[in-house]
CSV table of C-alpha atoms in Angstrom, one decimal:
chain,number,residue,atom,x,y,z
A,1,UNK,CA,5.4,10.9,-24.6
A,2,UNK,CA,5.7,12.1,-20.6
A,3,UNK,CA,3.8,9.3,-19.6
A,4,UNK,CA,6.3,7.1,-21.6
A,5,UNK,CA,7.5,4.9,-18.6
A,6,UNK,CA,8.1,1.8,-17.5
A,7,UNK,CA,5.8,0.5,-14.6
A,8,UNK,CA,6.1,-3.1,-12.9
A,9,UNK,CA,4.2,-3.9,-10.9
A,10,UNK,CA,4.5,-5.8,-7.7
A,11,UNK,CA,3.2,-9.8,-8.8
A,12,UNK,CA,2.3,-13.1,-6.5
A,13,UNK,CA,5.8,-14.3,-8.1
A,14,UNK,CA,8.1,-11.8,-7.1
A,15,UNK,CA,6.5,-11.8,-3.7
A,16,UNK,CA,6.7,-15.7,-3.2
A,17,UNK,CA,7.1,-16.9,-0.3
A,18,UNK,CA,5.0,-15.1,1.9
A,19,UNK,CA,3.2,-16.8,4.4
A,20,UNK,CA,1.1,-13.7,5.8
A,21,UNK,CA,-1.1,-13.3,2.8
A,22,UNK,CA,-2.3,-10.0,4.2
A,23,UNK,CA,1.2,-8.7,3.3
A,24,UNK,CA,0.3,-9.7,-0.6
A,25,UNK,CA,-2.2,-7.1,-0.3
A,26,UNK,CA,0.6,-4.0,1.8
A,27,UNK,CA,-0.9,-0.6,0.9
A,28,UNK,CA,2.0,0.1,-0.9
A,29,UNK,CA,1.8,1.9,-4.2
A,30,UNK,CA,2.9,0.1,-7.5
A,31,UNK,CA,6.1,0.2,-8.5
A,32,UNK,CA,7.5,3.2,-11.0
A,33,UNK,CA,10.4,3.3,-12.5
A,34,UNK,CA,12.3,6.0,-14.3
A,35,UNK,CA,13.6,5.8,-18.2
A,36,UNK,CA,16.6,6.3,-19.2
A,37,UNK,CA,16.7,9.8,-21.0
A,38,UNK,CA,17.9,13.2,-20.8
A,39,UNK,CA,17.6,15.5,-17.8
A,40,UNK,CA,18.1,19.4,-18.6
A,41,UNK,CA,16.8,22.7,-17.2
A,42,UNK,CA,14.6,24.7,-18.8
A,43,UNK,CA,16.8,26.7,-19.6
A,44,UNK,CA,19.1,23.6,-21.7
A,45,UNK,CA,21.3,23.0,-18.4
A,46,UNK,CA,21.8,20.0,-18.4
A,47,UNK,CA,21.3,18.5,-15.4
A,48,UNK,CA,21.9,14.6,-13.3
A,49,UNK,CA,19.8,11.6,-14.4
A,50,UNK,CA,16.9,10.7,-12.8
A,51,UNK,CA,18.5,8.4,-10.8
A,52,UNK,CA,21.0,9.6,-9.9
A,53,UNK,CA,21.3,8.7,-5.5
A,54,UNK,CA,21.7,11.8,-3.2
A,55,UNK,CA,21.8,11.6,1.2
A,56,UNK,CA,20.0,13.4,3.0
A,57,UNK,CA,22.0,13.3,7.2
A,58,UNK,CA,19.0,11.9,8.7
A,59,UNK,CA,18.6,11.6,12.6
A,60,UNK,CA,18.4,8.6,14.2
A,61,UNK,CA,15.9,9.5,17.1
A,62,UNK,CA,14.4,12.6,16.9
A,63,UNK,CA,14.3,13.1,20.7
A,64,UNK,CA,17.2,12.1,21.3
A,65,UNK,CA,19.7,13.6,18.9
A,66,UNK,CA,22.8,13.0,20.6
A,67,UNK,CA,21.8,9.4,19.0
A,68,UNK,CA,23.3,10.9,16.0
A,69,UNK,CA,21.9,10.5,11.9
A,70,UNK,CA,22.1,7.8,9.6
A,71,UNK,CA,21.7,8.3,5.5
A,72,UNK,CA,19.0,8.3,4.0
A,73,UNK,CA,18.2,8.3,0.9
A,74,UNK,CA,16.4,10.7,-2.3
A,75,UNK,CA,16.0,11.3,-5.3
A,76,UNK,CA,15.0,14.6,-6.9
A,77,UNK,CA,13.9,15.8,-10.3
A,78,UNK,CA,14.6,20.3,-11.1
A,79,UNK,CA,13.6,19.3,-15.1
A,80,UNK,CA,10.1,22.0,-14.4
A,81,UNK,CA,12.8,24.4,-12.0
A,82,UNK,CA,12.9,28.0,-12.0
A,83,UNK,CA,12.8,29.9,-8.9
A,84,UNK,CA,10.2,30.3,-7.0
A,85,UNK,CA,8.5,27.1,-8.1
A,86,UNK,CA,7.4,24.2,-5.2
A,87,UNK,CA,9.5,21.6,-4.1
A,88,UNK,CA,7.4,17.9,-3.6
A,89,UNK,CA,7.9,15.9,-1.0
A,90,UNK,CA,6.9,11.9,-1.9
A,91,UNK,CA,7.9,8.9,0.3
A,92,UNK,CA,6.5,5.6,-1.2
A,93,UNK,CA,6.5,4.2,2.5
A,94,UNK,CA,6.9,1.0,2.7
A,95,UNK,CA,9.4,-0.6,0.2
A,96,UNK,CA,12.8,-0.2,-1.4
A,97,UNK,CA,12.2,3.5,-2.7
A,98,UNK,CA,15.0,2.9,-5.5
A,99,UNK,CA,12.0,1.2,-7.5
A,100,UNK,CA,9.3,3.5,-7.7
A,101,UNK,CA,12.2,7.2,-9.1
A,102,UNK,CA,9.5,7.1,-12.3
A,103,UNK,CA,7.4,9.4,-9.0
A,104,UNK,CA,9.4,12.6,-10.2
A,105,UNK,CA,8.9,12.1,-13.4
A,106,UNK,CA,5.7,14.2,-15.3
A,107,UNK,CA,4.4,10.1,-15.4
A,108,UNK,CA,3.1,10.6,-11.9
A,109,UNK,CA,1.6,13.7,-10.4
A,110,UNK,CA,3.9,13.9,-8.3
A,111,UNK,CA,5.4,15.4,-11.9
A,112,UNK,CA,2.4,16.7,-13.7
A,113,UNK,CA,2.3,19.0,-11.1
A,114,UNK,CA,6.3,19.8,-10.8
A,115,UNK,CA,5.8,20.3,-15.0
A,116,UNK,CA,2.8,22.8,-14.2
A,117,UNK,CA,3.6,24.9,-11.4
A,118,UNK,CA,7.5,24.9,-12.1
A,119,UNK,CA,9.0,22.9,-9.7
A,120,UNK,CA,10.8,20.1,-8.5
A,121,UNK,CA,10.3,17.2,-7.4
A,122,UNK,CA,11.5,15.2,-4.6
A,123,UNK,CA,12.0,11.0,-3.6
A,124,UNK,CA,12.6,10.5,-0.6
A,125,UNK,CA,12.9,6.7,1.6
A,126,UNK,CA,11.0,5.9,4.0
A,127,UNK,CA,13.1,4.9,7.1
A,128,UNK,CA,13.7,1.0,8.2
A,129,UNK,CA,13.0,0.1,4.1
A,130,UNK,CA,15.3,-0.4,1.3
A,131,UNK,CA,19.0,0.9,2.1
A,132,UNK,CA,18.0,4.0,5.0
A,133,UNK,CA,18.4,2.2,7.6
A,134,UNK,CA,19.3,3.9,11.1
A,135,UNK,CA,21.0,0.8,11.9
A,136,UNK,CA,22.3,-2.8,10.1
A,137,UNK,CA,19.8,-5.1,11.8
A,138,UNK,CA,15.8,-5.2,11.6
A,139,UNK,CA,15.8,-7.0,15.1
A,140,UNK,CA,12.8,-6.1,17.6
A,141,UNK,CA,15.7,-3.0,20.2
A,142,UNK,CA,16.2,-2.2,16.7
A,143,UNK,CA,12.7,-1.8,15.1
A,144,UNK,CA,11.1,0.3,18.3
A,145,UNK,CA,13.0,3.7,16.0
A,146,UNK,CA,9.9,2.7,13.3
A,147,UNK,CA,7.3,4.5,14.1
A,148,UNK,CA,4.9,6.9,12.7
A,149,UNK,CA,6.3,10.1,15.1
A,150,UNK,CA,9.5,9.3,14.3
A,151,UNK,CA,8.5,9.2,9.8
A,152,UNK,CA,6.1,12.6,10.9
A,153,UNK,CA,9.2,14.3,12.0
A,154,UNK,CA,11.5,12.6,9.0
A,155,UNK,CA,9.8,14.1,6.7
A,156,UNK,CA,9.4,17.6,8.4
A,157,UNK,CA,13.7,17.5,9.3
A,158,UNK,CA,14.4,16.4,6.2
A,159,UNK,CA,11.8,19.8,4.6
A,160,UNK,CA,13.8,22.3,6.8
A,161,UNK,CA,17.1,21.4,7.3
A,162,UNK,CA,18.5,19.6,4.0
A,163,UNK,CA,20.3,21.3,0.8
A,164,UNK,CA,18.9,20.6,-2.6
A,165,UNK,CA,21.7,19.8,-5.1
A,166,UNK,CA,20.5,21.7,-7.1
A,167,UNK,CA,21.4,25.8,-7.8
A,168,UNK,CA,19.7,28.0,-5.2
A,169,UNK,CA,19.2,24.2,-3.0
A,170,UNK,CA,19.7,25.7,0.2
A,171,UNK,CA,17.4,28.8,-0.3
A,172,UNK,CA,14.1,26.7,-0.3
A,173,UNK,CA,13.2,25.4,3.2
A,174,UNK,CA,9.1,25.9,4.2
A,175,UNK,CA,8.9,29.9,4.3
A,176,UNK,CA,11.5,31.1,1.3
A,177,UNK,CA,9.6,28.2,-1.0
A,178,UNK,CA,6.4,26.1,-1.0
A,179,UNK,CA,6.6,22.3,-0.5
A,180,UNK,CA,3.3,20.5,-1.4
A,181,UNK,CA,3.6,17.1,0.4
A,182,UNK,CA,2.2,14.4,-1.4
A,183,UNK,CA,1.6,10.5,-1.0
A,184,UNK,CA,-0.4,7.1,-2.4
A,185,UNK,CA,-2.1,4.2,0.2
A,186,UNK,CA,0.1,4.4,3.1
A,187,UNK,CA,2.2,7.1,2.4
A,188,UNK,CA,-0.5,8.6,1.2
A,189,UNK,CA,-2.1,8.2,5.1
A,190,UNK,CA,1.2,9.9,6.1
A,191,UNK,CA,0.8,13.0,4.1
A,192,UNK,CA,-2.5,13.2,5.9
A,193,UNK,CA,-0.4,12.8,9.4
A,194,UNK,CA,1.7,15.0,8.4
A,195,UNK,CA,0.0,18.1,7.9
A,196,UNK,CA,-2.2,17.1,11.2
A,197,UNK,CA,0.1,16.7,13.2
A,198,UNK,CA,3.3,19.1,11.7
A,199,UNK,CA,0.2,21.9,10.6
A,200,UNK,CA,2.2,24.6,9.5
A,201,UNK,CA,5.3,23.1,7.1
A,202,UNK,CA,3.7,22.4,4.3
A,203,UNK,CA,1.5,24.8,2.7
A,204,UNK,CA,-0.2,22.3,0.9
A,205,UNK,CA,-1.1,18.2,0.2
A,206,UNK,CA,-2.4,15.5,-2.3
A,207,UNK,CA,-3.4,12.4,-0.8
A,208,UNK,CA,-4.3,9.2,-3.3
A,209,UNK,CA,-5.6,6.4,-1.6
A,210,UNK,CA,-4.9,7.6,1.6
A,211,UNK,CA,-5.6,4.2,4.7
A,212,UNK,CA,-6.3,7.9,7.2
A,213,UNK,CA,-8.5,5.1,9.2
A,214,UNK,CA,-6.0,2.2,11.5
A,215,UNK,CA,-8.6,-0.5,12.2
A,216,UNK,CA,-7.5,-3.5,13.3
A,217,UNK,CA,-9.6,-6.7,11.9
A,218,UNK,CA,-10.1,-4.7,9.1
A,219,UNK,CA,-12.3,-7.3,6.9
A,220,UNK,CA,-13.8,-3.8,4.7
A,221,UNK,CA,-10.6,-4.7,2.0
A,222,UNK,CA,-12.8,-7.2,0.6
A,223,UNK,CA,-15.8,-4.5,0.4
A,224,UNK,CA,-15.0,-3.3,-3.0
A,225,UNK,CA,-13.2,-6.2,-4.8
A,226,UNK,CA,-17.0,-8.3,-3.3
A,227,UNK,CA,-18.6,-5.0,-5.2
A,228,UNK,CA,-17.0,-5.0,-8.2
A,229,UNK,CA,-15.4,-8.0,-9.0
A,230,UNK,CA,-17.7,-9.9,-11.8
A,231,UNK,CA,-20.8,-11.4,-9.8
A,232,UNK,CA,-20.8,-15.3,-10.9
A,233,UNK,CA,-17.0,-15.2,-9.7
A,234,UNK,CA,-17.8,-14.1,-6.3
A,235,UNK,CA,-21.2,-16.2,-6.1
A,236,UNK,CA,-19.0,-19.7,-6.3
A,237,UNK,CA,-16.6,-17.7,-4.4
A,238,UNK,CA,-18.7,-17.3,-2.1
A,239,UNK,CA,-20.0,-21.2,-1.6
A,240,UNK,CA,-15.9,-22.8,-1.6
A,241,UNK,CA,-16.2,-19.9,1.6
A,242,UNK,CA,-19.4,-20.8,3.3
A,243,UNK,CA,-18.6,-25.1,3.1
A,244,UNK,CA,-15.7,-24.1,4.5
A,245,UNK,CA,-17.3,-22.2,7.4
A,246,UNK,CA,-19.7,-24.8,8.2
A,247,UNK,CA,-17.6,-27.6,7.9
A,248,UNK,CA,-15.4,-26.1,10.3
A,249,UNK,CA,-18.3,-25.1,12.4
A,250,UNK,CA,-19.9,-28.7,12.8
A,251,UNK,CA,-15.7,-29.9,13.1
A,252,UNK,CA,-15.7,-32.1,9.6
A,253,UNK,CA,-12.3,-32.5,9.9
A,254,UNK,CA,-12.2,-35.1,6.9
A,255,UNK,CA,-14.2,-32.7,4.6
A,256,UNK,CA,-11.7,-30.2,5.3
A,257,UNK,CA,-9.9,-32.7,4.7
A,258,UNK,CA,-11.1,-33.9,0.8
A,259,UNK,CA,-11.1,-30.1,0.6
A,260,UNK,CA,-7.2,-28.8,0.6
A,261,UNK,CA,-6.5,-32.6,-1.4
A,262,UNK,CA,-9.2,-30.7,-3.6
A,263,UNK,CA,-6.8,-26.9,-3.8
A,264,UNK,CA,-2.8,-29.9,-3.6
A,265,UNK,CA,-3.3,-28.4,0.0
A,266,UNK,CA,-3.6,-30.9,1.7
A,267,UNK,CA,0.3,-30.9,2.9
A,268,UNK,CA,-1.4,-27.3,5.3
A,269,UNK,CA,-2.0,-29.2,8.7
A,270,UNK,CA,-3.8,-26.1,10.2
A,271,UNK,CA,-7.3,-24.9,8.8
A,272,UNK,CA,-6.8,-21.3,8.9
A,273,UNK,CA,-3.8,-21.6,7.0
A,274,UNK,CA,-5.6,-23.4,4.6
A,275,UNK,CA,-8.7,-20.4,4.4
A,276,UNK,CA,-5.0,-17.8,4.3
A,277,UNK,CA,-3.8,-19.7,1.3
A,278,UNK,CA,-7.1,-19.0,-0.5
A,279,UNK,CA,-7.3,-15.2,-0.3
A,280,UNK,CA,-4.3,-15.1,-2.2
A,281,UNK,CA,-6.2,-15.3,-5.1
A,282,UNK,CA,-9.2,-12.3,-4.1
A,283,UNK,CA,-5.4,-10.4,-3.2
A,284,UNK,CA,-4.3,-10.3,-6.4
A,285,UNK,CA,-7.7,-7.5,-7.3
A,286,UNK,CA,-5.0,-4.8,-5.9
A,287,UNK,CA,-2.5,-5.1,-8.4
A,288,UNK,CA,-5.0,-3.6,-11.2
A,289,UNK,CA,-4.7,-0.5,-13.0
A,290,UNK,CA,-7.2,0.4,-16.0
A,291,UNK,CA,-4.6,0.2,-18.6
A,292,UNK,CA,-4.5,-4.0,-17.5
A,293,UNK,CA,-6.3,-5.4,-19.6
A,294,UNK,CA,-8.5,-9.1,-19.1
A,295,UNK,CA,-5.5,-11.2,-19.3
A,296,UNK,CA,-4.5,-10.4,-15.9
A,297,UNK,CA,-4.7,-13.0,-12.9
A,298,UNK,CA,-7.0,-11.9,-11.2
A,299,UNK,CA,-9.1,-12.5,-13.6
A,300,UNK,CA,-7.2,-16.1,-15.1
A,301,UNK,CA,-8.3,-16.8,-12.3
A,302,UNK,CA,-12.3,-15.8,-12.4
A,303,UNK,CA,-12.6,-17.8,-15.8
A,304,UNK,CA,-11.5,-20.5,-14.5
A,305,UNK,CA,-14.0,-20.8,-12.2
A,306,UNK,CA,-17.2,-19.2,-14.2
A,307,UNK,CA,-16.0,-20.4,-17.9
A,308,UNK,CA,-17.0,-24.1,-19.2
A,309,UNK,CA,-17.1,-24.9,-22.0
A,310,UNK,CA,-16.9,-21.9,-23.4
A,311,UNK,CA,-20.3,-20.8,-21.9
A,312,UNK,CA,-20.2,-18.5,-19.0
A,313,UNK,CA,-21.5,-19.2,-16.0
A,314,UNK,CA,-24.9,-17.0,-14.9
A,315,UNK,CA,-24.4,-14.7,-11.3
A,316,UNK,CA,-25.6,-17.0,-9.5
A,317,UNK,CA,-22.8,-18.7,-10.6
A,318,UNK,CA,-21.7,-22.9,-11.8
A,319,UNK,CA,-22.3,-23.7,-7.9
A,320,UNK,CA,-20.2,-25.5,-5.5
A,321,UNK,CA,-19.7,-28.1,-6.4
A,322,UNK,CA,-18.1,-27.0,-10.1
A,323,UNK,CA,-16.5,-24.2,-8.3
A,324,UNK,CA,-14.4,-26.2,-5.5
A,325,UNK,CA,-13.1,-28.4,-8.6
A,326,UNK,CA,-13.2,-25.8,-10.9
A,327,UNK,CA,-10.9,-23.3,-7.7
A,328,UNK,CA,-8.6,-26.6,-7.2
A,329,UNK,CA,-8.4,-27.1,-11.0
A,330,UNK,CA,-6.7,-23.8,-11.1
A,331,UNK,CA,-4.6,-24.4,-7.5
A,332,UNK,CA,-2.7,-27.3,-9.3
A,333,UNK,CA,-2.3,-26.4,-12.7
A,334,UNK,CA,-1.4,-22.6,-12.5
A,335,UNK,CA,-1.5,-21.1,-8.9
A,336,UNK,CA,0.4,-23.0,-6.7
A,337,UNK,CA,3.7,-22.5,-9.1
A,338,UNK,CA,2.6,-18.7,-9.6
A,339,UNK,CA,2.9,-18.0,-5.8
A,340,UNK,CA,5.1,-20.4,-4.0
A,341,UNK,CA,7.7,-22.4,-7.4
A,342,UNK,CA,9.8,-24.7,-6.0
A,343,UNK,CA,8.5,-24.9,-2.5
A,344,UNK,CA,6.8,-27.0,-0.2
A,345,UNK,CA,3.1,-25.8,0.9
A,346,UNK,CA,3.7,-25.6,4.2
A,347,UNK,CA,7.1,-23.7,3.9
A,348,UNK,CA,5.4,-21.1,1.4
A,349,UNK,CA,2.1,-20.9,3.3
A,350,UNK,CA,2.5,-22.5,6.4
A,351,UNK,CA,2.6,-20.5,9.3
A,352,UNK,CA,3.6,-22.7,13.0
A,353,UNK,CA,7.2,-23.2,12.0
A,354,UNK,CA,8.3,-20.0,14.0
A,355,UNK,CA,11.5,-21.1,13.4
A,356,UNK,CA,11.7,-20.8,9.9
A,357,UNK,CA,13.9,-18.1,8.3
A,358,UNK,CA,10.6,-15.5,6.8
A,359,UNK,CA,10.3,-15.3,10.6
A,360,UNK,CA,14.2,-15.3,12.0
A,361,UNK,CA,15.6,-12.6,9.4
A,362,UNK,CA,16.7,-9.6,10.9
A,363,UNK,CA,18.9,-8.0,7.6
A,364,UNK,CA,18.4,-5.3,6.8
A,365,UNK,CA,16.0,-3.8,3.9
A,366,UNK,CA,13.1,-6.8,4.3
A,367,UNK,CA,9.9,-5.1,3.6
A,368,UNK,CA,7.9,-7.2,4.8
A,369,UNK,CA,9.6,-7.9,8.6
A,370,UNK,CA,9.0,-4.0,8.7
A,371,UNK,CA,6.0,-2.9,7.4
A,372,UNK,CA,4.5,-6.0,9.8
A,373,UNK,CA,6.1,-4.4,12.7
A,374,UNK,CA,3.8,-1.3,11.9
A,375,UNK,CA,0.9,-3.8,11.4
A,376,UNK,CA,2.3,-5.5,15.4
A,377,UNK,CA,1.7,-1.9,17.0
A,378,UNK,CA,0.5,1.0,14.9
A,379,UNK,CA,-2.0,0.6,12.1
A,380,UNK,CA,-3.2,-3.0,12.5
A,381,UNK,CA,-5.6,-4.1,9.1
A,382,UNK,CA,-5.9,-7.6,9.5
A,383,UNK,CA,-8.0,-8.7,6.4
A,384,UNK,CA,-9.6,-10.9,7.9
A,385,UNK,CA,-13.2,-12.6,7.7
A,386,UNK,CA,-16.9,-10.5,8.3
A,387,UNK,CA,-18.8,-10.5,11.0
A,388,UNK,CA,-21.9,-13.2,10.4
A,389,UNK,CA,-24.7,-11.6,8.1
A,390,UNK,CA,-22.7,-9.8,5.8
A,391,UNK,CA,-21.9,-11.9,2.4
A,392,UNK,CA,-18.1,-14.0,3.3
A,393,UNK,CA,-15.4,-13.6,-0.5
A,394,UNK,CA,-13.4,-14.5,3.0
A,395,UNK,CA,-13.7,-17.0,5.4
A,396,UNK,CA,-14.8,-16.1,9.4
A,397,UNK,CA,-11.7,-19.0,10.5
A,398,UNK,CA,-9.5,-15.7,9.7
A,399,UNK,CA,-10.1,-13.5,13.0
A,400,UNK,CA,-7.8,-10.5,14.3
A,401,UNK,CA,-6.2,-13.6,16.2
A,402,UNK,CA,-4.8,-15.0,13.6
A,403,UNK,CA,-2.1,-11.6,12.3
A,404,UNK,CA,-1.8,-11.3,16.3
A,405,UNK,CA,-0.2,-14.9,16.2
A,406,UNK,CA,2.3,-13.4,13.4
A,407,UNK,CA,3.4,-11.2,14.9
A,408,UNK,CA,5.0,-13.0,18.3
A,409,UNK,CA,5.9,-15.7,15.5
A,410,UNK,CA,8.0,-11.6,13.4
A,411,UNK,CA,9.4,-10.9,17.3
A,412,UNK,CA,9.1,-12.2,19.7
A,413,UNK,CA,11.3,-10.1,21.8
A,414,UNK,CA,8.9,-7.4,21.6
A,415,UNK,CA,5.2,-9.4,21.9
A,416,UNK,CA,4.4,-12.8,24.1
A,417,UNK,CA,1.4,-12.9,23.4
A,418,UNK,CA,-0.4,-11.3,20.7
A,419,UNK,CA,-0.7,-7.7,20.7
A,420,UNK,CA,-3.4,-5.4,19.9
A,421,UNK,CA,-2.2,-2.7,17.4
A,422,UNK,CA,-3.4,0.4,19.0
A,423,UNK,CA,-5.0,1.3,16.7
A,424,UNK,CA,-7.2,4.0,18.4
A,425,UNK,CA,-5.1,6.1,19.7
A,426,UNK,CA,-3.4,6.4,16.8
A,427,UNK,CA,-6.3,7.6,15.2
A,428,UNK,CA,-7.0,10.3,17.3
A,429,UNK,CA,-3.6,10.9,16.9
A,430,UNK,CA,-3.5,12.5,13.7
A,431,UNK,CA,-7.5,12.3,13.4
A,432,UNK,CA,-8.6,9.6,10.9
A,433,UNK,CA,-11.1,10.0,9.0
A,434,UNK,CA,-11.7,13.0,10.9
A,435,UNK,CA,-9.2,15.1,8.8
A,436,UNK,CA,-9.9,18.7,8.4
A,437,UNK,CA,-6.4,20.3,6.8
A,438,UNK,CA,-7.3,23.1,4.8
A,439,UNK,CA,-5.0,22.7,1.0
A,440,UNK,CA,-5.5,18.5,1.2
A,441,UNK,CA,-6.5,16.7,-1.9
A,442,UNK,CA,-8.1,13.6,-1.5
A,443,UNK,CA,-8.0,11.2,-4.4
A,444,UNK,CA,-9.6,7.6,-3.8
A,445,UNK,CA,-11.2,5.2,-6.2
A,446,UNK,CA,-14.0,3.3,-5.6
A,447,UNK,CA,-12.9,0.0,-7.2
A,448,UNK,CA,-9.8,0.4,-4.3
A,449,UNK,CA,-9.7,-2.9,-1.8
A,450,UNK,CA,-8.7,-0.3,1.3
A,451,UNK,CA,-11.7,2.5,-0.2
A,452,UNK,CA,-12.9,2.0,3.7
A,453,UNK,CA,-9.8,3.1,5.4
A,454,UNK,CA,-10.2,6.0,3.7
A,455,UNK,CA,-12.4,9.5,4.0
A,456,UNK,CA,-13.9,7.1,1.3
A,457,UNK,CA,-15.8,4.7,2.6
A,458,UNK,CA,-19.2,3.7,2.0
A,459,UNK,CA,-20.7,4.8,5.3
A,460,UNK,CA,-18.9,7.9,6.8
A,461,UNK,CA,-19.6,10.2,3.9
A,462,UNK,CA,-17.6,12.9,4.0
A,463,UNK,CA,-17.5,16.7,2.4
A,464,UNK,CA,-16.7,17.2,-0.7
A,465,UNK,CA,-15.8,21.0,-0.3
A,466,UNK,CA,-13.2,23.8,-1.4
A,467,UNK,CA,-11.1,23.4,1.1
A,468,UNK,CA,-10.0,19.9,2.2
A,469,UNK,CA,-11.2,18.6,-1.7
A,470,UNK,CA,-12.7,14.9,-1.8
A,471,UNK,CA,-12.6,13.4,-5.8
A,472,UNK,CA,-14.0,9.5,-6.4
A,473,UNK,CA,-12.8,8.2,-9.9
A,474,UNK,CA,-13.7,4.4,-10.9
A,475,UNK,CA,-9.8,3.1,-10.0
A,476,UNK,CA,-8.5,1.0,-8.5
A,477,UNK,CA,-5.5,1.3,-5.8
A,478,UNK,CA,-4.0,4.5,-6.0
A,479,UNK,CA,-4.6,4.3,-10.1
A,480,UNK,CA,-4.7,8.5,-10.0
A,481,UNK,CA,-1.4,9.1,-8.8
A,482,UNK,CA,-0.3,7.4,-12.4
A,483,UNK,CA,-0.5,9.5,-15.5
A,484,UNK,CA,-1.8,6.8,-17.5
A,485,UNK,CA,-4.1,6.0,-15.6
A,486,UNK,CA,-6.3,9.1,-17.2
A,487,UNK,CA,-5.6,7.9,-20.6
A,488,UNK,CA,-7.1,5.1,-20.2
A,489,UNK,CA,-9.8,5.9,-18.1
A,490,UNK,CA,-11.6,9.7,-18.4
A,491,UNK,CA,-13.2,9.4,-13.9
A,492,UNK,CA,-9.6,9.7,-13.3
A,493,UNK,CA,-8.4,11.9,-15.8
A,494,UNK,CA,-11.3,14.5,-14.3
A,495,UNK,CA,-9.2,13.4,-10.7
A,496,UNK,CA,-6.0,14.7,-12.4
A,497,UNK,CA,-7.5,17.7,-13.7
A,498,UNK,CA,-9.7,18.8,-10.3
A,499,UNK,CA,-6.0,18.4,-8.8
A,500,UNK,CA,-4.4,20.7,-10.5
A,501,UNK,CA,-6.2,23.3,-10.7
A,502,UNK,CA,-6.9,23.4,-6.7
A,503,UNK,CA,-3.1,23.0,-6.8
A,504,UNK,CA,-2.7,25.8,-8.7
A,505,UNK,CA,-4.4,28.4,-6.5
A,506,UNK,CA,-3.3,27.3,-3.3
A,507,UNK,CA,0.2,28.1,-4.5
A,508,UNK,CA,-0.8,31.3,-6.0
A,509,UNK,CA,-2.6,31.9,-2.7
A,510,UNK,CA,1.2,31.7,-1.2
A,511,UNK,CA,3.7,33.7,0.0
A,512,UNK,CA,6.8,33.8,2.0
A,513,UNK,CA,7.4,34.5,5.4
A,514,UNK,CA,11.0,34.0,6.2
């Protein structure tokens, strides 16, 4: 069946030794692998395997073409393509693209559009991620060329100059064929930003969970989690966090030490690192999808807090004393090993030793380092505690300075003090929440922790129009991009069906200009 694919979500264990908790909740795509199967064109011609890697000579610096080119990897599937069909382009963003080849087949919305419209789907690796690196290191000097504008120019340069490996692939550039730009999460924002910044290249766009509005102190990440997690669980988490913050406010160092020891984290020297560690359980929410059952690690965490002697707590939870014991016991018996494996607590969760290899390693294919460069410079998204007066499932000890200090750890050559990400300039340059672009389809999930940075943010009230549709399902992060989720959740199926309807209408309006 078309959804018979292997879906591999990032697990906390797979991302062990990430002391910056925020990087566990990056706005990134779930892995989606392609199956091993024969591929044929509509006329029965055998095609290369989906996993075939192609290379494009991309400009190192679009503002200085004389610097030369680097090899940018891409994958392509044209099993549904017929002349006149669209070319569907996507970058998976801040990841190694090799783990995302499934986004060119019909287990994804990309492939569904290609199948319906007789198009070809391409996945192109983002600069400075995976094996697509302008330079052989990730020093601050090299990463100076990792900017939103350079990435947008990469997509445009590929679309306008690449000769694709299929028959007739040298005659399907924009103007000769309709191009559709697709993305989810940060790449969803790139879809919007590209269509704002470089209009006329891509005929249509699909932006899922698109974090179009860059926000420095992004406490809104935890708003949908608080809204949709089991209420008894949130009540007990709030109780522990409130207790921690109260002790911090009155400088009860002995009480804080006892609390850390209850979690088996007494070896953490700094209270903000302890507060950050408590976020880890909440970041597991981002890995949820409709097809994932109650055995997910997030629900295992809540069950540990709320099920006592076979009885579930009421909406108010069991209270502070039991919450400390149960949450701490979960860390001691299950979660520390899940996150840190055999590392000591300071190496795994501490952020103050800037000589650790985590901060100093500049070798390529280090997604955390490359993404953190973008965080520190242009996009922010520091996942911190909320303002006073709002419910808090994350400690208010965590403020933007906590993340900014880690920017200095990671990039001391670039920052001598915690930087202020240029989020306001980013939003002005690329429109942010103010985007209004014809033929751009937005899809969002109400349970998505990134919702508050999308056009479906709670207080934004942005209109859904036929010019720029905004559809919402009851899903999580980029749930609508994965075909299987529509099988499990009718609200997500409705979003997918609407997208296919609009793409059909918009592509019928396209006329060649070259």
